[in-house]
Short mmCIF file of C-alpha atoms in Angstrom, two decimals:
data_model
loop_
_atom_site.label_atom_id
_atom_site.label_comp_id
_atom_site.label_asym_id
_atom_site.label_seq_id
_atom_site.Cartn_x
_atom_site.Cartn_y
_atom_site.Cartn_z
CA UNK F 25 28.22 23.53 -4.41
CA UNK F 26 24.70 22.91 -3.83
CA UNK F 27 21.94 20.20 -4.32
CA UNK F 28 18.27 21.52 -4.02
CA UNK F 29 15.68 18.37 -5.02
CA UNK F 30 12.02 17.02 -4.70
CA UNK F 31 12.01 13.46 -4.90
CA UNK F 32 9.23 10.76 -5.02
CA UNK F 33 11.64 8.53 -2.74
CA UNK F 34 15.31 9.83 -0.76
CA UNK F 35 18.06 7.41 -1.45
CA UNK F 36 20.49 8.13 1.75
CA UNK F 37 23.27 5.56 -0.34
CA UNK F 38 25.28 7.85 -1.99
CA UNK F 39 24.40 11.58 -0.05
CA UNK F 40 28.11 10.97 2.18
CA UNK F 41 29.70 11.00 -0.76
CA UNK F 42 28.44 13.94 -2.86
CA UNK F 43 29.15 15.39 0.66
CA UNK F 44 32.77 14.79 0.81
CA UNK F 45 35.33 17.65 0.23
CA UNK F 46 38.94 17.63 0.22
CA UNK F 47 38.90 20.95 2.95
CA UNK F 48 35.66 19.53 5.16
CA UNK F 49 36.22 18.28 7.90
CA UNK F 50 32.68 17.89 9.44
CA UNK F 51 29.48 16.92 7.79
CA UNK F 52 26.18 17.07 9.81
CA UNK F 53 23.53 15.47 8.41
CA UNK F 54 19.68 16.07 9.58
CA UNK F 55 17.07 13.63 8.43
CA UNK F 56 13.57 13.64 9.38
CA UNK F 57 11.41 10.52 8.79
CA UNK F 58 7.68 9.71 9.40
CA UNK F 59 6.82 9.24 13.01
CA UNK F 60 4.53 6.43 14.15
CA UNK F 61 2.18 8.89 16.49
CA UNK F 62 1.04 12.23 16.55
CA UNK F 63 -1.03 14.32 19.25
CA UNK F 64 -1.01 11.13 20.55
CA UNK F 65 -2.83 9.15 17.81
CA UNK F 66 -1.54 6.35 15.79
CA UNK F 67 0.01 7.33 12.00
CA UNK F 68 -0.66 5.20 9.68
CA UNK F 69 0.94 7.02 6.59
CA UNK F 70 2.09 10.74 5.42
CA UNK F 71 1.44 11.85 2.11
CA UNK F 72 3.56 15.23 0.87
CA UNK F 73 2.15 17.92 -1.86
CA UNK F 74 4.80 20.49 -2.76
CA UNK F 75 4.07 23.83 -4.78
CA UNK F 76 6.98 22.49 -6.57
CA UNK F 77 8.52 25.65 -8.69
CA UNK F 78 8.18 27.48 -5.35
CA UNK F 79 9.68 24.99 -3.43
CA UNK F 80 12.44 24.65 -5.10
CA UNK F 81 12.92 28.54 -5.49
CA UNK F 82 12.35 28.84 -1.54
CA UNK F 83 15.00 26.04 -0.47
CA UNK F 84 17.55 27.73 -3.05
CA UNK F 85 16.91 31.03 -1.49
CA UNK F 86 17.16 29.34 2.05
CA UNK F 87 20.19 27.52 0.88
CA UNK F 88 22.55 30.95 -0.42
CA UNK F 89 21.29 32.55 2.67
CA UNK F 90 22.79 29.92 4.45
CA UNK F 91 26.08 29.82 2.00
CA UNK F 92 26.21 33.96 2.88
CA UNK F 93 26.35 33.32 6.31
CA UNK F 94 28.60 29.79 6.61
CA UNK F 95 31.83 28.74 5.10
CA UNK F 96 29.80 25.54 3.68
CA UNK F 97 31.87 23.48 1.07
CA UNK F 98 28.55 21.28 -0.09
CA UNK F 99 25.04 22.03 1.03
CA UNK F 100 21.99 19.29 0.14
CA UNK F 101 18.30 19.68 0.69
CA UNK F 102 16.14 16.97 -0.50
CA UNK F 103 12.66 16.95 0.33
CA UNK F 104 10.12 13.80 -0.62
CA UNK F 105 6.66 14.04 -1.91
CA UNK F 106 4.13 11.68 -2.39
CA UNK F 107 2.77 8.67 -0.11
CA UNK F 108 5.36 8.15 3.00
CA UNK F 109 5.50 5.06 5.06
CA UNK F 110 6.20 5.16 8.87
CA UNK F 111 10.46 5.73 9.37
CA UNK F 112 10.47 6.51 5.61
CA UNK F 113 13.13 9.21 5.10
CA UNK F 114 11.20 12.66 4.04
CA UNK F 115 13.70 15.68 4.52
CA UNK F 116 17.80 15.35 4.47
CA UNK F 117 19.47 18.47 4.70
CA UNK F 118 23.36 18.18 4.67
CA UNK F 119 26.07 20.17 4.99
CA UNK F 120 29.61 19.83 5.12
CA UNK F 121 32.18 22.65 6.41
CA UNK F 122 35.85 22.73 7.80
CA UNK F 123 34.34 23.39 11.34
CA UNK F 124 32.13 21.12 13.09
CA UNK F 125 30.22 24.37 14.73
CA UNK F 126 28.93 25.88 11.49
CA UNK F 127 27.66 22.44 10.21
CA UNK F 128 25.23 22.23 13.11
CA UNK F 129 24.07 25.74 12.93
CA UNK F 130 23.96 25.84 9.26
CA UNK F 131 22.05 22.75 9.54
CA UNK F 132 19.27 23.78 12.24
CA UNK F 133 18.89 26.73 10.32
CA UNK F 134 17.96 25.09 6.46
CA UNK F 135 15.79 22.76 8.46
CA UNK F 136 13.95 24.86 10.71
CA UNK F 137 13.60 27.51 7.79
CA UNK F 138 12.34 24.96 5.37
CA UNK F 139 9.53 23.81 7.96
CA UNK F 140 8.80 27.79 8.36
CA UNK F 141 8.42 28.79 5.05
CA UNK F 142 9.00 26.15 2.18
CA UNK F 143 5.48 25.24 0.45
CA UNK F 144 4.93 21.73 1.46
CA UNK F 145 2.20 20.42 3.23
CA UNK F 146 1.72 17.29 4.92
CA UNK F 147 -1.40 14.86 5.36
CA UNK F 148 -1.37 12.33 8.18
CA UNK F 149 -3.49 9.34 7.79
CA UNK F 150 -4.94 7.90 10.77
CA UNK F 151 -7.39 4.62 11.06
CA UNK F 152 -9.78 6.61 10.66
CA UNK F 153 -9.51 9.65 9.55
CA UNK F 154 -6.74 12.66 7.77
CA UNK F 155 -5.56 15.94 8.93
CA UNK F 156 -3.67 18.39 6.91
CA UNK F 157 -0.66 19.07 9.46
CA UNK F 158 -0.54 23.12 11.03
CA UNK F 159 -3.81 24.25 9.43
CA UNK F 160 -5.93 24.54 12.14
CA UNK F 161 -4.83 26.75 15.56
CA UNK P 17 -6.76 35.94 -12.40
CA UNK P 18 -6.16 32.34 -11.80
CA UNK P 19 -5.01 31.28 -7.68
CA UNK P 20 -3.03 28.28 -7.44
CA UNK P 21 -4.49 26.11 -4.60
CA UNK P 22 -2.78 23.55 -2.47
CA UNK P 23 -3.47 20.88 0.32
CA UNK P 24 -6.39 21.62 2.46
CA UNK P 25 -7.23 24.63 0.56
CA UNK P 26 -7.99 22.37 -2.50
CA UNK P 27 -10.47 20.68 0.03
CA UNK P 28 -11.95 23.32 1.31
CA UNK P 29 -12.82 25.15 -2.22
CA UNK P 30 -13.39 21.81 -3.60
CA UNK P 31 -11.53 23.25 -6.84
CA UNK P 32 -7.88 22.25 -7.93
CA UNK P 33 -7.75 26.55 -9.09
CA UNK P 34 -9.87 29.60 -8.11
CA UNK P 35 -10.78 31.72 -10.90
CA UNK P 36 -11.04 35.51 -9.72
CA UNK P 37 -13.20 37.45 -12.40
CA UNK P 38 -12.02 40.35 -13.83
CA UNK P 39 -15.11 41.94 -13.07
CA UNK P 40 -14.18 41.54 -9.31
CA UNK P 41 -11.60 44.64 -9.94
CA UNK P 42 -9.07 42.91 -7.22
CA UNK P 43 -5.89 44.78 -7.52
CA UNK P 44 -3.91 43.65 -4.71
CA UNK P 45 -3.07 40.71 -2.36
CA UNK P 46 -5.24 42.23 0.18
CA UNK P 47 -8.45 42.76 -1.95
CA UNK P 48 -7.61 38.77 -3.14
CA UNK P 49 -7.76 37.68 0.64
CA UNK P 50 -10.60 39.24 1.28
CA UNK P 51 -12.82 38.40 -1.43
CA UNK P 52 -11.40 34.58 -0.79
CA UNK P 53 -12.88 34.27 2.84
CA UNK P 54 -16.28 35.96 1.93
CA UNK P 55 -16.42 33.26 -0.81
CA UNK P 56 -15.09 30.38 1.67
CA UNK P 57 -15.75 31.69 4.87
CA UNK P 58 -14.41 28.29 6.12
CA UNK P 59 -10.80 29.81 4.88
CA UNK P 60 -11.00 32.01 8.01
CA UNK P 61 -10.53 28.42 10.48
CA UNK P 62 -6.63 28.35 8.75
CA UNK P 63 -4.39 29.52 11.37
CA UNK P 64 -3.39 31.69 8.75
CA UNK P 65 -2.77 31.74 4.71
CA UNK P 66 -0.47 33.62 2.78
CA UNK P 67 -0.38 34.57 -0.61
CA UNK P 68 2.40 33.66 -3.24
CA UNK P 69 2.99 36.06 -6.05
CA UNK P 70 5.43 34.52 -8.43
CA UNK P 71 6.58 31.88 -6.09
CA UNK P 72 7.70 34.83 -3.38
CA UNK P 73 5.34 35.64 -0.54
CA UNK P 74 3.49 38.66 -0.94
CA UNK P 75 2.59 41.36 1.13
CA UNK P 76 -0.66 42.89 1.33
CA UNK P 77 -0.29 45.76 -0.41
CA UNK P 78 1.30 44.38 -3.85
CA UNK P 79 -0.58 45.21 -6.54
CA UNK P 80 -1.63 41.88 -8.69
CA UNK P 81 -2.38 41.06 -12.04
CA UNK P 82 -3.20 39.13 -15.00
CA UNK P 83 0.03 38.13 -15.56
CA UNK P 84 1.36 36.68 -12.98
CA UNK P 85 1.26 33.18 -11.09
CA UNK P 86 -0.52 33.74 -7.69
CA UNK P 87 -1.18 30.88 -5.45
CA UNK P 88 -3.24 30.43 -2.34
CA UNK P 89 -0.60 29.20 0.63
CA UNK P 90 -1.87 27.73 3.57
CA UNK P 91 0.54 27.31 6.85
CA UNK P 92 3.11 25.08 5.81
CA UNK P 93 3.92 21.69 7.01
CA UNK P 94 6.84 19.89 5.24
CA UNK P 95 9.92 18.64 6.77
CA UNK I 14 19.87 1.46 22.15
CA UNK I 15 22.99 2.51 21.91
CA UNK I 16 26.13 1.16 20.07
CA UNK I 17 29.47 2.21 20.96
CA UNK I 18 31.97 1.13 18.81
CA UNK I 19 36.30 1.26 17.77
CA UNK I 20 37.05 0.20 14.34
CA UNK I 21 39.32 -0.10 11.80
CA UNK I 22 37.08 1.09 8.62
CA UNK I 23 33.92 3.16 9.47
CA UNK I 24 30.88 1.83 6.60
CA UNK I 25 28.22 4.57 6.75
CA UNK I 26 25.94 2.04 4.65
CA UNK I 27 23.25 0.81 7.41
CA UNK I 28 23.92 3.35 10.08
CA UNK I 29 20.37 4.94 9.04
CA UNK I 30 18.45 2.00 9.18
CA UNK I 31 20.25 0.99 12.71
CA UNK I 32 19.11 4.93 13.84
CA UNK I 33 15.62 4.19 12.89
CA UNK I 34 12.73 4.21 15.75
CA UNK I 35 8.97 4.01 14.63
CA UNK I 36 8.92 7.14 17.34
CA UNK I 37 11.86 9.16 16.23
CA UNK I 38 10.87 11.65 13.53
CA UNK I 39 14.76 13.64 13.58
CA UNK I 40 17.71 11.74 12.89
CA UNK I 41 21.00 14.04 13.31
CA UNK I 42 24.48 12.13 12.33
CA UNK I 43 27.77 13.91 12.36
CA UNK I 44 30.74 12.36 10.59
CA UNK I 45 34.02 13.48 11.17
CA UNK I 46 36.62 13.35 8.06
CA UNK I 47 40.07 13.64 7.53
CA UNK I 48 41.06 17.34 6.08
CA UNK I 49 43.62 17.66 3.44
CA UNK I 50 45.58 20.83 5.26
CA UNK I 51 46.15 21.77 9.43
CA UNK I 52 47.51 24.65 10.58
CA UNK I 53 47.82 25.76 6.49
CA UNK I 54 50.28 22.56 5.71
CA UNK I 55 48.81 19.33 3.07
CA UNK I 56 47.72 16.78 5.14
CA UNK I 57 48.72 13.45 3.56
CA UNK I 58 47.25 11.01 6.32
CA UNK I 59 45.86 10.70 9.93
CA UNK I 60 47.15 7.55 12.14
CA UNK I 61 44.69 7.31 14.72
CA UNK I 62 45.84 5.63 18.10
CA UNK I 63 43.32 4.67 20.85
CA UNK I 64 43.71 3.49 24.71
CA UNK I 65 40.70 0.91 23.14
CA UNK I 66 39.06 -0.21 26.87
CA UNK I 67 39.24 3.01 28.81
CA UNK I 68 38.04 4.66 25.43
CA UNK I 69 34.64 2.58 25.06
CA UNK I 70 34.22 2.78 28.69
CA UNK I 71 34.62 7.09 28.32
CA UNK I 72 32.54 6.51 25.24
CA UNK I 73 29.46 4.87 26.97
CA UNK I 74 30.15 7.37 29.91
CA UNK I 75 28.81 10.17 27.35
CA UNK I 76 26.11 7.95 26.18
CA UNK I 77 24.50 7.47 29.09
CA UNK I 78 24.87 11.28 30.15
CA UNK I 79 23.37 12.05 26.56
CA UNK I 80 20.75 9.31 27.39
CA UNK I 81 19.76 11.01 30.88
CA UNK I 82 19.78 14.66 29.27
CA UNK I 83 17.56 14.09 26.18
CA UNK I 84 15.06 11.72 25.26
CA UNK I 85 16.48 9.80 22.66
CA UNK I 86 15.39 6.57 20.52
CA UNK I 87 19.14 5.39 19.08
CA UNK I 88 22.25 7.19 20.13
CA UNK I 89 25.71 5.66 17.73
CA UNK I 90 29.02 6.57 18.63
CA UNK I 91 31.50 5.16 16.28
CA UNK I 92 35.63 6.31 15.86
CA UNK I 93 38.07 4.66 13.22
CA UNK I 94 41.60 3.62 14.45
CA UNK I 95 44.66 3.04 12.44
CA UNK I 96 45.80 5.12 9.05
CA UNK I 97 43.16 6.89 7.44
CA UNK I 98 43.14 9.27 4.15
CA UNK I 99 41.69 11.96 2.95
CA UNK I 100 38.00 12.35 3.05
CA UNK I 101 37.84 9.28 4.94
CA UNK I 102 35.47 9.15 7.84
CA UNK I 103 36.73 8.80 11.09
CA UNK I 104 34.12 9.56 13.65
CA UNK I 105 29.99 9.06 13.29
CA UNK I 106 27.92 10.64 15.80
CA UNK I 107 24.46 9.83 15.39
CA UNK I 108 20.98 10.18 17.17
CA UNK I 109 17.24 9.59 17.27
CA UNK I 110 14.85 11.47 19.09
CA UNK I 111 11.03 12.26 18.45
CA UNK I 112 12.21 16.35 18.46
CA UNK I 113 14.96 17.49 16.03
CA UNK I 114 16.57 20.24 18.78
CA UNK I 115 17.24 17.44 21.00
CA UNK I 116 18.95 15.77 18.44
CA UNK I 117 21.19 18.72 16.99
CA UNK I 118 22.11 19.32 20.97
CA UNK I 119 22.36 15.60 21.92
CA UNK I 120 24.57 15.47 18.74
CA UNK I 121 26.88 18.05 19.29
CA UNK I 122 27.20 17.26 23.00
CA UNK I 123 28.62 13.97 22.18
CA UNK I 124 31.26 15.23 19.54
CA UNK I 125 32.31 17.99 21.77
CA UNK I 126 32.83 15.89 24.84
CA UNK I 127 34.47 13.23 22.47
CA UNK I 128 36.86 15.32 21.18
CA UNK I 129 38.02 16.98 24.84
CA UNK I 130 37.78 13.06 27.28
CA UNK I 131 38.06 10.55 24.87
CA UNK I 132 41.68 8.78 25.23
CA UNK I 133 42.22 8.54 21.02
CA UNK I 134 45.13 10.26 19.58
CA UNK I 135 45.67 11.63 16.26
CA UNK I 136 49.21 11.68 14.27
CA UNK I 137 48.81 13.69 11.53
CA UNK I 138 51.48 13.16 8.65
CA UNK I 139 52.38 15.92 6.39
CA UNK I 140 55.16 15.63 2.82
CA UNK I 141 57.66 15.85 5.41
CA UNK I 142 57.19 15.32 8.91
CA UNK I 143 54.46 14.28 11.76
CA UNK I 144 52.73 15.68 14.49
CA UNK I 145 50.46 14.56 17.42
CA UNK I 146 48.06 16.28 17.50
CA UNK I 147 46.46 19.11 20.81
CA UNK I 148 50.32 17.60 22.30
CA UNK I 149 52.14 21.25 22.31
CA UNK I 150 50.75 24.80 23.21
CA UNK E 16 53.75 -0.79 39.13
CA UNK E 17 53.44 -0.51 35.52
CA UNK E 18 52.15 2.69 33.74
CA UNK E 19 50.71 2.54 29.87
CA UNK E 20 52.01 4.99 27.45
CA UNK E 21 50.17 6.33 24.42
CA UNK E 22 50.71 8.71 21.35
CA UNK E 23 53.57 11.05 22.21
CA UNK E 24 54.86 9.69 25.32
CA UNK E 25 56.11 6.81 23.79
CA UNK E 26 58.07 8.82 21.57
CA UNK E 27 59.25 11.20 24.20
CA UNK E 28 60.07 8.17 26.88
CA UNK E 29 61.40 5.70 23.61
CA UNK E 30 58.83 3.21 25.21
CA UNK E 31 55.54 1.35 25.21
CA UNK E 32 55.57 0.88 28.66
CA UNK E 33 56.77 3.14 32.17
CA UNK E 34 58.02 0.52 34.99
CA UNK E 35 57.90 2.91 38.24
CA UNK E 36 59.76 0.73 40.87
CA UNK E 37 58.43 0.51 44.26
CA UNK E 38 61.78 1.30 45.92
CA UNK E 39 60.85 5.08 44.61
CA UNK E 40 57.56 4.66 47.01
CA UNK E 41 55.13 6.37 44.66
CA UNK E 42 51.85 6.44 46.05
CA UNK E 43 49.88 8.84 44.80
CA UNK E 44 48.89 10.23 40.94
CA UNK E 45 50.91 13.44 41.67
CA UNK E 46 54.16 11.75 43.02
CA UNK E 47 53.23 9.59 39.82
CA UNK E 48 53.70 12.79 37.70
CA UNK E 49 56.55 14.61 39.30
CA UNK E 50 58.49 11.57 38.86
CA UNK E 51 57.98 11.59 35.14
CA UNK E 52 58.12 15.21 35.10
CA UNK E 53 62.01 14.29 36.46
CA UNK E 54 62.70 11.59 34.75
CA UNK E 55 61.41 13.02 31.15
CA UNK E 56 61.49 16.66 31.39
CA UNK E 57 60.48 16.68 27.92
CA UNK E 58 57.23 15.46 29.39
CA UNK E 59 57.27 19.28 30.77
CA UNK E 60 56.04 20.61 27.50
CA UNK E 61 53.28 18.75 26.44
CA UNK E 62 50.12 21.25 27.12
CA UNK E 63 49.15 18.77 29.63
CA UNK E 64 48.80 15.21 30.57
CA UNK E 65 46.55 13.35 33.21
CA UNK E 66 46.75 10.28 34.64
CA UNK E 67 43.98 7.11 34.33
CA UNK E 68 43.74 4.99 37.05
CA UNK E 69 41.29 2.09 36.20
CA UNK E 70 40.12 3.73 33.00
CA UNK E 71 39.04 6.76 34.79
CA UNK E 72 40.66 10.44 35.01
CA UNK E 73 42.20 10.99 38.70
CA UNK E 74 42.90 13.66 40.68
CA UNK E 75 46.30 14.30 41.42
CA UNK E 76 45.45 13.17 45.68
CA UNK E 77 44.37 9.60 44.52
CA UNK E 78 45.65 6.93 45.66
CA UNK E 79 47.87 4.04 43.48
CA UNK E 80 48.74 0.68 44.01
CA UNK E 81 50.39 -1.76 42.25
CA UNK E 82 47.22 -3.72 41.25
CA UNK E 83 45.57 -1.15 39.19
CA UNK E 84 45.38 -0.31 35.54
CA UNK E 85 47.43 3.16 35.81
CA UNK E 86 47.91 4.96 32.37
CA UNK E 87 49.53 8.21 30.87
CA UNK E 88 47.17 10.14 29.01
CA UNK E 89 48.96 13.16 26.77
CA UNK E 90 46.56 15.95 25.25
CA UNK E 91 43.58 13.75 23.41
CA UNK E 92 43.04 14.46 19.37
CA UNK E 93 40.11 11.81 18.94
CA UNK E 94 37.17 13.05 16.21
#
């Protein structure tokens, strides 16, 4: 079973339990939040835009690759959009599987995948100026 | 043809869409690229952009049209 | 920071907000649960027993190894003791770093090591019988 | 000297605690687990079991003394 959302906010309340399964015995849960610095510079905010449809059809593809090549019992990836706040919650990818191994590599993958290829793009707001995050070399 | 744009793209076209004439006979993904940097040369500063074909990444060759939903993807930053 | 902990109930409510760290963009938490089958029998329950002092002591040994190896903001170590059901949770692993790789390796350092130097036992009780756990070849 | 029992060795030895008299002049953490290994031969088929001394593992030369917290440790199934 999987759960593939964009959200305006990421409730964490609630993820253990639509997590749980009867033959899981580990759940590893990855959750990346807005960091107060970058390259050094003070962050004042994020703000996320998604191609949504194509999100959505990217993280599902990411997601039954991950299914093919895992015994997962329940997969989540939840990405937020919108303005984000410094240690706001922005990506929670979860999976739960009978063996702790495959829920950390199943895990790395859906998140390092998503930051590869999922289109979503992120602003950081400085004092005093923006940047749109991996555009420029 | 109507391109999709997104984050800094948006900002550099200063357009929420590009709208590729027909008269511009583009045919593929590769024609599309091109035609988009001689028209924003400041496209060609991206570390790279890709270009989405009914929400799947596209390679050069593919043959576009009409039709379908193309969108302008620059590098990717979410997570 | 780092909180080290033996309890009876594990609450998962609060354990992101005690992870945050204004310079920790990856949060990785593991959470162990009780199965409902072992070695293909129905698991009814788990009795957990610990040696409590020498276990936070091996417990904070593993933190601060963690804490020299990787950089990180928060590091949470948490087991349950007692009788525990299904789907309950009986171990939280959980760290903060500014990179996620350090935080999927810091995180499955500590369950690993856990699981082979930490002085907890594990009874698990089936429709008709019990068994310590790891006790026979 | 006074040895703590845990999980399966206090079903095997029928106890919570292991007295270890000092007529039997144990003084080290392997004469600690030969005698056991005598006393409860069912001991003999756990996979393993070390001995704490203090809250640490210890090598079978250490040294033990009545003053020290000495403890039994069968296979561990924490997590």
């Amino acid at each position: 079973m999987k759960k593939i959302e964009l959200v305006s906010e990421i409730d964490l309340n609630g993820l253990y339990s639509w997590l749980q399964h009867p033959e899981a015995g580990g759940i590893d849960l990855f959750i990346g939040s807005v960091r107060n610095h970058a390259h050094g510079k003070s962050v004042i905010k994020l703000v996320f835009e998604g191609y949504e449809p194509m999100a959505i059809h990217q993280m599902n593809k990411l997601a039954d690759q991950a299914i093919k090549q895992w015994p997962l019992k329940r997969l989540l990836m939840i990405h937020a959009l919108g303005s984000k706040n410094i240690g706001d919650p922005v990506v929670v990818i979860g999976v739960a599987t009978a063996h702790r191994n495959d829920a950390f590599e199943a895990c790395k993958f859906l998140i390092d995948e998503l930051k590869n290829t999922v289109p979503i793009w992120k602003k950081e707001h400085f004092t005093d100026h923006t940047v749109w995050v991996n555009a420029h070399p | 043809m109507e391109v999709l744009l997104f984050g800094i793209s948006k900002e550099i076209t200063g357009q929420q869409t590009l709208d590729v004439s027909s008269d511009l006979k583009i045919n593929t993904v590769l024609e599309l690229k091109k035609w988009i940097l001689e028209k924003y040369p400041e496209m060609g500063n991206l570390d790279s952009f890709a270009i989405a074909v009914d929400q799947e990444y596209a390679n050069d060759e593919l043959n576009i049209s009409d039709g379908q939903e193309i969108a302008l993807i620059p590098p990717v930053s979410g997570g």
